Coordinates of C-alpha atoms and ligand atoms in Angstrom, one line a residue:
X25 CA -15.6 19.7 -31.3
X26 CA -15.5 21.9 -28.2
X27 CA -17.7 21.8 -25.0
X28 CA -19.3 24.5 -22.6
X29 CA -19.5 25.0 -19.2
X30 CA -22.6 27.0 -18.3
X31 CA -22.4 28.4 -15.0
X32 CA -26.0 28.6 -13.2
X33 CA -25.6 27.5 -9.9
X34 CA -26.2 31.2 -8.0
X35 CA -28.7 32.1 -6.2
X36 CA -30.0 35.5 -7.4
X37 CA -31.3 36.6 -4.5
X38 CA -31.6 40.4 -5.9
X39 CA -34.2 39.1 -8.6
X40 CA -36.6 38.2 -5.6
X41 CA -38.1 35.9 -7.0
X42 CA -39.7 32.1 -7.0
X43 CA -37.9 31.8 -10.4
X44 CA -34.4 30.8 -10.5
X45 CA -32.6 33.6 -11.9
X46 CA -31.7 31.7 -15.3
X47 CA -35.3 30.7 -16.1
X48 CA -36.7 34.3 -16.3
X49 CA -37.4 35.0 -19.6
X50 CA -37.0 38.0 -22.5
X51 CA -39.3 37.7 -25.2
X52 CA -39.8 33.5 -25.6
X53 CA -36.7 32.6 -24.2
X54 CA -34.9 32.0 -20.9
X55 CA -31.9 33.9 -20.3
X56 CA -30.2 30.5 -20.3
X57 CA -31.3 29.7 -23.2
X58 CA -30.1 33.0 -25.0
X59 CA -26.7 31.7 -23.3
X60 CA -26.6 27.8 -24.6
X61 CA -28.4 29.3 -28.1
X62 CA -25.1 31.6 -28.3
X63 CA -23.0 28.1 -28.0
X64 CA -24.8 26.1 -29.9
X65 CA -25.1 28.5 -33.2
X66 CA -21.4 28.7 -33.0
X67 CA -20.9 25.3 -34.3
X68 CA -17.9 24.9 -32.4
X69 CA -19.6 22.8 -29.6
X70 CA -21.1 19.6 -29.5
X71 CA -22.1 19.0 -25.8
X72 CA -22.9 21.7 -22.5
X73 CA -22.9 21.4 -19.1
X74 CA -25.1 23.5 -16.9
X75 CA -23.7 23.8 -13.5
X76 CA -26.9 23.8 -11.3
X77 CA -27.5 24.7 -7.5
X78 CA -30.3 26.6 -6.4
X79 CA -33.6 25.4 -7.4
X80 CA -31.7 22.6 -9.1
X81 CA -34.6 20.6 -10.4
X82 CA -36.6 23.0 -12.2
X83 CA -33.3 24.4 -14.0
X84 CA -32.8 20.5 -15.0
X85 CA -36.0 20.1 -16.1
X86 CA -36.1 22.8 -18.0
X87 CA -32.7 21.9 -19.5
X88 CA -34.1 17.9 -20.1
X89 CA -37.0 19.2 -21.9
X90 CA -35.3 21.8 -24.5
X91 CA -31.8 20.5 -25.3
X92 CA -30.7 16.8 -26.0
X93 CA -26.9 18.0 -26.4
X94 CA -26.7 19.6 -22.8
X95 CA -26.2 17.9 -19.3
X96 CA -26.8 19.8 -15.8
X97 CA -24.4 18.7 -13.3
X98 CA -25.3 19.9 -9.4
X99 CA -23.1 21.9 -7.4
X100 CA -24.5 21.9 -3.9
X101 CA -23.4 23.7 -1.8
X102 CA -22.0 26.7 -4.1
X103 CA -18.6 27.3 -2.9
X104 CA -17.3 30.1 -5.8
X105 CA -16.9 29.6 -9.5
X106 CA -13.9 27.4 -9.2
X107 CA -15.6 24.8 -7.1
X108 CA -18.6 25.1 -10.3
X109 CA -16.5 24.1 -12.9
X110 CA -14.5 21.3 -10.7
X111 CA -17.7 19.5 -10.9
X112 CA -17.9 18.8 -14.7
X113 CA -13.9 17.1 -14.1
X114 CA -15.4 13.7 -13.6
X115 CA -16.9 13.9 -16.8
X116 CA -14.3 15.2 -19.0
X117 CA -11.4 13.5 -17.7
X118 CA -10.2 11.9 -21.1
X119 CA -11.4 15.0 -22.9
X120 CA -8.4 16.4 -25.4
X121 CA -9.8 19.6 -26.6
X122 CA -11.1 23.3 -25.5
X123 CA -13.7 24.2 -23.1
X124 CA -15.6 27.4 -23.2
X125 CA -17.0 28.3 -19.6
X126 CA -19.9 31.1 -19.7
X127 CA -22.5 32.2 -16.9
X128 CA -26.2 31.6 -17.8
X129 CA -27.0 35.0 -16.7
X130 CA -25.6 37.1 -20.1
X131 CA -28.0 36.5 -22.7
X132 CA -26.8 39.3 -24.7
X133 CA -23.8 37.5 -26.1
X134 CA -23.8 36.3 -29.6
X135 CA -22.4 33.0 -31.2
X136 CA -20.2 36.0 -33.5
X137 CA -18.2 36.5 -30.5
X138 CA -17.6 34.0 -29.6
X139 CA -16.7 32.3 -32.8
X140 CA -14.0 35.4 -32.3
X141 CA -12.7 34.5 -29.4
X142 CA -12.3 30.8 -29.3
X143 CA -10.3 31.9 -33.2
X144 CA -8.6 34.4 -31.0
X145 CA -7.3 31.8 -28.7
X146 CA -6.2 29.2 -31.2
X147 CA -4.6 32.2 -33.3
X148 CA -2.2 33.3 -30.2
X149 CA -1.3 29.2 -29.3
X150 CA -3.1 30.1 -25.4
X151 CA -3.5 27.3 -22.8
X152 CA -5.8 30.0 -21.2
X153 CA -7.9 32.7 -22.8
X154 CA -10.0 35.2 -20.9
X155 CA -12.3 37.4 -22.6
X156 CA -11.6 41.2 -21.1
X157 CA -13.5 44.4 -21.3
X158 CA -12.7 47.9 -20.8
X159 CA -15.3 49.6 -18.6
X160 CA -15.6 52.8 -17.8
X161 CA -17.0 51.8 -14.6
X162 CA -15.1 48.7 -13.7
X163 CA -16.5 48.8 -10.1
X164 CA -17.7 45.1 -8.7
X165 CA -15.9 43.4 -11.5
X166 CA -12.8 41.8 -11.1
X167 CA -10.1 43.3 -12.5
X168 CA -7.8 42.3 -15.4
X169 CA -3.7 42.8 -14.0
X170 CA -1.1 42.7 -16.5
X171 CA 2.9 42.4 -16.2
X172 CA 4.8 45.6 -17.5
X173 CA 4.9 43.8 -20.8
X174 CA 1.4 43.5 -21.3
X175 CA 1.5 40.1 -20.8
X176 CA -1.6 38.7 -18.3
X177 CA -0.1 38.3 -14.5
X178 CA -4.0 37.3 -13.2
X179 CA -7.2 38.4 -12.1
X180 CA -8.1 40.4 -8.7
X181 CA -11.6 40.4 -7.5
X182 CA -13.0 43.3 -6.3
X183 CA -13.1 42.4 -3.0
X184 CA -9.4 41.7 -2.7
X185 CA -8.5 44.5 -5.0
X186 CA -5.8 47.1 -3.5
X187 CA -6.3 50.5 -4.4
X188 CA -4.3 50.7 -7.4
X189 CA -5.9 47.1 -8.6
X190 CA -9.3 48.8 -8.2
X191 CA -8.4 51.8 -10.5
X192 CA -7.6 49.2 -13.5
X193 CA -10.3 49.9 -15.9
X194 CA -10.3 45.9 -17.7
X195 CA -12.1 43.7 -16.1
X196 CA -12.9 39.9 -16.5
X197 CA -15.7 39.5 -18.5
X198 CA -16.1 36.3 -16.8
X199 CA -15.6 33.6 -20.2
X200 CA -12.9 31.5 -20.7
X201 CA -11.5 29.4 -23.3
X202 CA -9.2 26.3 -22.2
X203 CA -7.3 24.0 -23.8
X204 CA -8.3 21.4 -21.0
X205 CA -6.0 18.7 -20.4
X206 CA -3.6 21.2 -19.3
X207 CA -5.8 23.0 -17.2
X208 CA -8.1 20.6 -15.6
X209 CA -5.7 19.5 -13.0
X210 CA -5.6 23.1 -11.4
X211 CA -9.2 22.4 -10.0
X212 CA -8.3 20.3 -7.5
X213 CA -5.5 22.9 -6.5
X214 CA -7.5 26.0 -5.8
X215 CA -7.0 27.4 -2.8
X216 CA -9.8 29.9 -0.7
X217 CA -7.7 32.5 1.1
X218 CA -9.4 35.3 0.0
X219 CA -11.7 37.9 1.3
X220 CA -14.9 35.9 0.3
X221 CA -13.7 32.3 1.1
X222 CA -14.8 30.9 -2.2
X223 CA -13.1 28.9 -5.0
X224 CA -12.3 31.6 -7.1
X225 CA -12.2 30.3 -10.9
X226 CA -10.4 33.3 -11.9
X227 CA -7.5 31.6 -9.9
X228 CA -7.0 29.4 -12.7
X229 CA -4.8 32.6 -14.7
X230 CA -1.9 32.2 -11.9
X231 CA -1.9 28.7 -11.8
X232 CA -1.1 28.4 -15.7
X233 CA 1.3 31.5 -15.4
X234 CA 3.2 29.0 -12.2
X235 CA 2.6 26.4 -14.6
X236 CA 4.1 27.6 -17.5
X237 CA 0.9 27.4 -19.9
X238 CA 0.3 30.4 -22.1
X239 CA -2.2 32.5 -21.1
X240 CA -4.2 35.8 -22.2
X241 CA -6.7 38.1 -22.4
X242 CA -9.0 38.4 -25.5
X243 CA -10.4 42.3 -25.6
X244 CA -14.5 42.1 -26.0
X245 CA -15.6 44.6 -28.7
X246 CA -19.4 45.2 -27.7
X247 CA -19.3 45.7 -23.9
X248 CA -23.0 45.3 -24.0
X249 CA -22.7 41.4 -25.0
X250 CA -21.8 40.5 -21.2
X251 CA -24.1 42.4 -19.6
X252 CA -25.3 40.0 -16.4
X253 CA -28.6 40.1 -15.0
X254 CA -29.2 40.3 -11.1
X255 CA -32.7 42.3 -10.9
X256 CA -35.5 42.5 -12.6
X257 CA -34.5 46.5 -13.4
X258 CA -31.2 44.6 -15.1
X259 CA -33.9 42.3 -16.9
X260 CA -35.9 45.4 -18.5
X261 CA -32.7 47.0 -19.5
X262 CA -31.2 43.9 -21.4
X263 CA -34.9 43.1 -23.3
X264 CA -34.4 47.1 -24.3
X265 CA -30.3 46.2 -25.3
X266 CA -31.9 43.7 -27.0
X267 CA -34.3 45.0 -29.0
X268 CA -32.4 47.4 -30.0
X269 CA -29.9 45.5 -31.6
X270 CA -33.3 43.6 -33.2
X271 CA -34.8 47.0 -34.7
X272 CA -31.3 48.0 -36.2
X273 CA -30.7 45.0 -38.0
X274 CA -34.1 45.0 -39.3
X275 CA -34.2 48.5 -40.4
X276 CA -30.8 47.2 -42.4
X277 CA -32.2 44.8 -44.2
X278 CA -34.8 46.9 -45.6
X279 CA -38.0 47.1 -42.7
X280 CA -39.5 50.1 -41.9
X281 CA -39.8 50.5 -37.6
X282 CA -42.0 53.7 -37.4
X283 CA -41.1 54.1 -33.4
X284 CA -38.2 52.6 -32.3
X285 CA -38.7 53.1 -28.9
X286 CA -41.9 51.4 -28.4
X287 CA -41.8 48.7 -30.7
X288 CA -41.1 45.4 -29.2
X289 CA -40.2 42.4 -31.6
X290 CA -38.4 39.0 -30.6
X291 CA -35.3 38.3 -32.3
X292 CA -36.4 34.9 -33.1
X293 CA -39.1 36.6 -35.4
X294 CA -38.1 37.0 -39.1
X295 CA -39.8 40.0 -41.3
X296 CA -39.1 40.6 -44.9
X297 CA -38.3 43.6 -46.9
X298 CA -40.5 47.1 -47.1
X299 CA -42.7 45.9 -44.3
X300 CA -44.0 48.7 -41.9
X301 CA -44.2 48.0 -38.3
X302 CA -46.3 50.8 -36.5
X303 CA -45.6 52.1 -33.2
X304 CA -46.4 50.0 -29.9
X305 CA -46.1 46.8 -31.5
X306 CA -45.4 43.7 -29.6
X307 CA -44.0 40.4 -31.2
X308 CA -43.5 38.0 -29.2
X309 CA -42.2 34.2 -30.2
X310 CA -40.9 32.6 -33.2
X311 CA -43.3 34.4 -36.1
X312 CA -42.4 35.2 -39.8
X313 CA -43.7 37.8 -41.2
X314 CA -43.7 38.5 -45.5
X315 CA -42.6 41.7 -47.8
X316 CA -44.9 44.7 -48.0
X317 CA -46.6 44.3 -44.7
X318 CA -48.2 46.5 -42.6
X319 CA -48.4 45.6 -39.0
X320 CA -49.5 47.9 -36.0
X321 CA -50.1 50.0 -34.6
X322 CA -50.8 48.3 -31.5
X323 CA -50.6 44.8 -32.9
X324 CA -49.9 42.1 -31.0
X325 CA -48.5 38.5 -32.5
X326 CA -47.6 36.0 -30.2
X327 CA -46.0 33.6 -31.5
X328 CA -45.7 30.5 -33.9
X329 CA -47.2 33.1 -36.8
X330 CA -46.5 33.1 -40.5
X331 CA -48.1 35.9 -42.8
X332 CA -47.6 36.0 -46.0
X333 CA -46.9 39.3 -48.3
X334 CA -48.7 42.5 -48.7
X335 CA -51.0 41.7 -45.7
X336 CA -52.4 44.2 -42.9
X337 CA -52.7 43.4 -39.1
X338 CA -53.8 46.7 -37.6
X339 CA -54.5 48.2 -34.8
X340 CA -55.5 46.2 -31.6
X341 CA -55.4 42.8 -33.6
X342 CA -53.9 40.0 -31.8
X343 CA -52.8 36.9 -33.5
X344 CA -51.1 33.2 -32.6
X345 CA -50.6 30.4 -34.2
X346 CA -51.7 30.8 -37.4
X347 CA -50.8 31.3 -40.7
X348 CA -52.0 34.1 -43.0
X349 CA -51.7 34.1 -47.0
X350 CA -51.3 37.1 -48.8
X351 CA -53.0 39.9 -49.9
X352 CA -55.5 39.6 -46.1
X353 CA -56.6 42.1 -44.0
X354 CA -57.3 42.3 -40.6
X355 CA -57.0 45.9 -39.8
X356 CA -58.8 46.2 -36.7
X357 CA -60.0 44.8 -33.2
X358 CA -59.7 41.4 -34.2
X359 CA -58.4 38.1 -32.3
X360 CA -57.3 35.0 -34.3
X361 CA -55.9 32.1 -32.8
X362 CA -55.1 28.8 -34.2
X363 CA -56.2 29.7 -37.8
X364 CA -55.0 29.0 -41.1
X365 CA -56.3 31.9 -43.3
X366 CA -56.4 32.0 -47.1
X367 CA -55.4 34.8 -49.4
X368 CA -57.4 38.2 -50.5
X369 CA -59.7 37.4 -47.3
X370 CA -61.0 40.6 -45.5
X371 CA -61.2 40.2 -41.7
X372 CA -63.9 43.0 -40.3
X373 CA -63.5 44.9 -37.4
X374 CA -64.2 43.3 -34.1
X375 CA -63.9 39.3 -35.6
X376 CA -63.1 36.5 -33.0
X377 CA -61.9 33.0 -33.5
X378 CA -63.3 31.4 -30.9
X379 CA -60.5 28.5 -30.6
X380 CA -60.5 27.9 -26.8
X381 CA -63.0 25.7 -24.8
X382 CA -62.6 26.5 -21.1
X383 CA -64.6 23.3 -20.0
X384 CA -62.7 20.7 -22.4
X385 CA -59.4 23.2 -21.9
X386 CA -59.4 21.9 -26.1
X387 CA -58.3 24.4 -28.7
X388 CA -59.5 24.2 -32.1
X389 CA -58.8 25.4 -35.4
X390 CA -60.5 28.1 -37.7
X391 CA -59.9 27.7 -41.5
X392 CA -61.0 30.3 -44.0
X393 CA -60.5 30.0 -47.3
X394 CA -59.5 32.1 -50.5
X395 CA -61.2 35.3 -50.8
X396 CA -64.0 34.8 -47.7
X397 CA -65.2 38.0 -46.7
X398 CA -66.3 38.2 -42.7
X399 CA -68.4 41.1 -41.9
X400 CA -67.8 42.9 -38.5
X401 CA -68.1 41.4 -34.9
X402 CA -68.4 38.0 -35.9
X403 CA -67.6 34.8 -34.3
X404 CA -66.3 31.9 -35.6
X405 CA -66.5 29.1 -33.1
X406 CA -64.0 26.4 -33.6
X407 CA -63.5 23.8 -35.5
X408 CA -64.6 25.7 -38.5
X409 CA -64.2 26.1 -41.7
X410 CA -65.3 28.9 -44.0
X411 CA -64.8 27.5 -47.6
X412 CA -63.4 29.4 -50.8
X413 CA -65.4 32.9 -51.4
X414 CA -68.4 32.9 -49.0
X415 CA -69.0 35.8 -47.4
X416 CA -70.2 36.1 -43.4
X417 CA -72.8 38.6 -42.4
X418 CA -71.4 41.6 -39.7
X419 CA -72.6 40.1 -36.5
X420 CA -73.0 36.7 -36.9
X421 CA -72.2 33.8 -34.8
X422 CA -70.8 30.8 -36.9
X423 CA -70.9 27.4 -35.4
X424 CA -71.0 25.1 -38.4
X425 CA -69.1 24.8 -41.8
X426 CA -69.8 27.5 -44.5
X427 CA -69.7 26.0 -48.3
X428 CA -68.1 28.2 -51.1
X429 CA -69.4 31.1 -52.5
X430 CA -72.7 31.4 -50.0
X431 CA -73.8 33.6 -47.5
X432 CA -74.0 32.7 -43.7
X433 CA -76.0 35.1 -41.6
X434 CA -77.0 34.9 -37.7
X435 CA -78.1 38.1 -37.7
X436 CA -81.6 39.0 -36.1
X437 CA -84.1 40.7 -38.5
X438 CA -83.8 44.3 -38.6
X439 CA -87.4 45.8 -37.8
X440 CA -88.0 49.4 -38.4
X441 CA -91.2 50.8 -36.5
X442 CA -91.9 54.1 -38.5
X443 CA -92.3 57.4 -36.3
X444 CA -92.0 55.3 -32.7
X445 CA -89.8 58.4 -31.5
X446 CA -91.8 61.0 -32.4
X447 CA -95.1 59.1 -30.5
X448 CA -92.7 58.6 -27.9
X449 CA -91.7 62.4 -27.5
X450 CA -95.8 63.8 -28.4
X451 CA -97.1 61.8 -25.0
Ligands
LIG17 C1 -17.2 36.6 -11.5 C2 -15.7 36.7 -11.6 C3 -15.3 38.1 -11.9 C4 -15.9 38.6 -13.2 C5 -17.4 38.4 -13.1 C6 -18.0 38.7 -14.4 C7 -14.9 34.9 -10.1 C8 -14.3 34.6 -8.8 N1 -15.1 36.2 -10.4 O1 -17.5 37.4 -10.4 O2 -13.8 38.2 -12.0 O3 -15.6 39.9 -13.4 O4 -17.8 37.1 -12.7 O5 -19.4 38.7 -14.3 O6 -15.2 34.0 -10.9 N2 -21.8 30.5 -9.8 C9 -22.0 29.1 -9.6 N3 -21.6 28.5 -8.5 C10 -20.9 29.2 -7.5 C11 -20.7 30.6 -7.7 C12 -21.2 31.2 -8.8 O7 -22.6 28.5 -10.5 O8 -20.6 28.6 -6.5 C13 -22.3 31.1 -11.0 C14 -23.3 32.2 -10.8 O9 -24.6 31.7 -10.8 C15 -23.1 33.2 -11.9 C16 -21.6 33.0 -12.2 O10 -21.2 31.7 -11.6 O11 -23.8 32.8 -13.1 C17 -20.7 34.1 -11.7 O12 -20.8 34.1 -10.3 P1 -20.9 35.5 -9.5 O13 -21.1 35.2 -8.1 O14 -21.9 36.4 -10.2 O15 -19.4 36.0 -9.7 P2 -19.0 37.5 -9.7 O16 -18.7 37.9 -8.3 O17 -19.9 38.3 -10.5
LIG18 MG1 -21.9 38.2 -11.2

């Protein structure tokens, strides 16, 4: 097995923000966790280390909490990338196999990639593989210098770049992949003569050429897959990259996304075949959602939700944590929240689970049953349960259990006082 080195340690001053750069989130997720997510689907990797810095102990908190198979290591003070990964040597110093080094602030790269490249670099026998990318506009990056033969001489930062250097349109995409024993003793040899004084871990491509390691450059495919976040503008962009790449491979397997560009659905949410999603649609959260849906417009799930098949959520329902059988509607105006809702059951318009009890801050659950009808503007205060086939007056306010079949009612009398108007409008 192989093991990562997460690079997280920056400060991200451009997000301006209390939040450490890798904690702000797309969707459910960190963009760290997008980044250790790509690792860990790969397979390849059975430990990480985060390289920490700024705001250390809420990224190690964070870290403690979600994964069990990843370790932050502090680097304080931040003196480049090279000094980042010389602080993970301690730890690996018997390790015999390959490290893959990433930065925690590209959550659009997939475990496909790189399954690629680590198979790239085993294919070509490298000491040293650098994952490269041709950019149109390779400005700020550095840049990817090559001997007359093709082969990799090393990499120039931008800063240090002459001219010519600067004009070279491959750039280092900034991962690595390194057979380690080999390489680990050119961390204590890096050197900071450079224009920004830092321990440059691009370095690391001479010091195997001097060393006579093999090393090369792996061309990335998708460009968009190490696209780095350093403002929030960057952060809306990448959630649009990635929902992109969400809606297209839904609309491959067979799902229906009315609008495109105003349709916002986690990737972590699953949806099955022929289901419609209407425009302005947010989905938010690990949800799954069955065939022959129909889901918007303006619906909003938010996590933790399971429908079933053939059901409707429409327009301005919300829904969490709960799970929907088939065959249900809910097609308007309509909150539920921790519910567990049975099949052919017909939400009305403007029906609330109440699940949330500010003073006790204790959520509860609703649970309808099989076929229960609930008329419009209702309430269902939790815990409740509406049992198999009753049927719930529009308007009513339930606070205690319903039994099958019956019908509950909180409704006030209607009183009709004949000709009133007319009085009103002879006086
Ligand atoms: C780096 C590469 C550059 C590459 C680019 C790709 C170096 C010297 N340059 O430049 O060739 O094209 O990435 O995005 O490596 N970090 C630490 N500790 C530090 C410094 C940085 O953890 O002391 C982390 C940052 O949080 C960030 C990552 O390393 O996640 C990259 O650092 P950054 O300063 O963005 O490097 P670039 O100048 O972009
Ligand atoms: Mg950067």
């Amino acid at each position: 097995m192989i093991k990562s080195i997460i690079l997280a340690a920056g400060k991200g001053t451009r997000m301006k923000s209390d939040t450490p750069k890798v904690l702000h989130q797309i969707y459910s997720r960190t963009l760290l966790e997008y980044v250790i997510d790509a690792v860990n689907e790969t397979g390849l990797a059975d430990e990480n280390y985060i390289i920490v810095g700024h705001q250390a102990e809420r990224v190690e908190e964070f870290v403690k909490n979600k994964y069990s198979n990843a370790k932050t290591v502090l680097q304080s003070p931040q003196l480049g990338t090279g000094h980042a990964v010389s602080m993970v040597c301690p730890y690996l110093n018997d390790f015999d196999g390959e490290i893959i080094i990433l930065c925690g602030d590209t959550p659009l790269i997939t475990s496909d990639t790189l399954k690629t490249f680590v198979e790239a670099h085993r294919k070509m026998g490298s000491d040293i593989t650098v994952m490269s990318a041709i950019f149109d506009n390779p400005t700020n990056y550095g840049r990817i210098i090559r001997n007359s033969d093709g082969s990799l001489n090393s990499i120039v930062e931008e800063k240090d770049a002459t001219p010519v250097q600067k004009a070279v349109q491959e750039i280092n995409a900034g991962i690595y992949c390194l057979n380690w024993q080999k390489i680990k003793n050119a961390f204590s040899q890096l050197k900071t003569n450079n224009a920004q004084g830092e321990y440059y871990l691009t370095d690391i491509v001479e010091w195997g050429n001097n060393n006579n390691l093999k090393v090369n450059a792996h061309i990335l495919e998708r460009n968009e897959e190490i696209y780095g976040i350093n403002s929030k503008s960057n952060l809306a962009q990448a959630t649009k990259m990635l929902t992109q790449r969400t809606l297209d491979k839904y609309m491959t397997n067979g799902i229906s996304i009315v609008d495109p560009n105003s349709t916002w659905i986690d990737p972590l949410t699953e949806i099955g075949k022929d289901t419609i999603i209407y425009p302005s649609t947010y989905i938010e959260g690990v949800n799954k959602i069955g065939n022959n849906c129909k889901i918007g417009p303006f619906a909003h799930l938010r996590g933790d939700v399971v429908i079933e098949d053939n059901v409707k959520i429409g327009n301005y329902v919300e829904v969490k944590k709960s799970h929907i059988k088939s065959n249900t509607n809910a097609c308007h105006l309509t909150y539920i929240g921790d519910s567990e809702i049975g099949s052919d059951v017909n939400i009305g318009a403007g029906t609330i689970t109440a699940n949330y009890d500010p003073l006790s801050k204790v959520k509860s659950k609703t649970i309808i049953e099989d076929n229960v009808k609930i008329g419009s503007n209702s309430v269902l205060v939790a815990p409740v349960t509406i049992e198999e086939g009753a049927n719930v007056g529009a308007l009513s306010v339930i606070t205690k259990n319903i039994s099958k079949w019956s019908l509950a009612i909180t409704r006030a009398p209607l009183k009709v006082l004949d000709g009133w108007v007319s009085k009103r409008l002879k006086k």
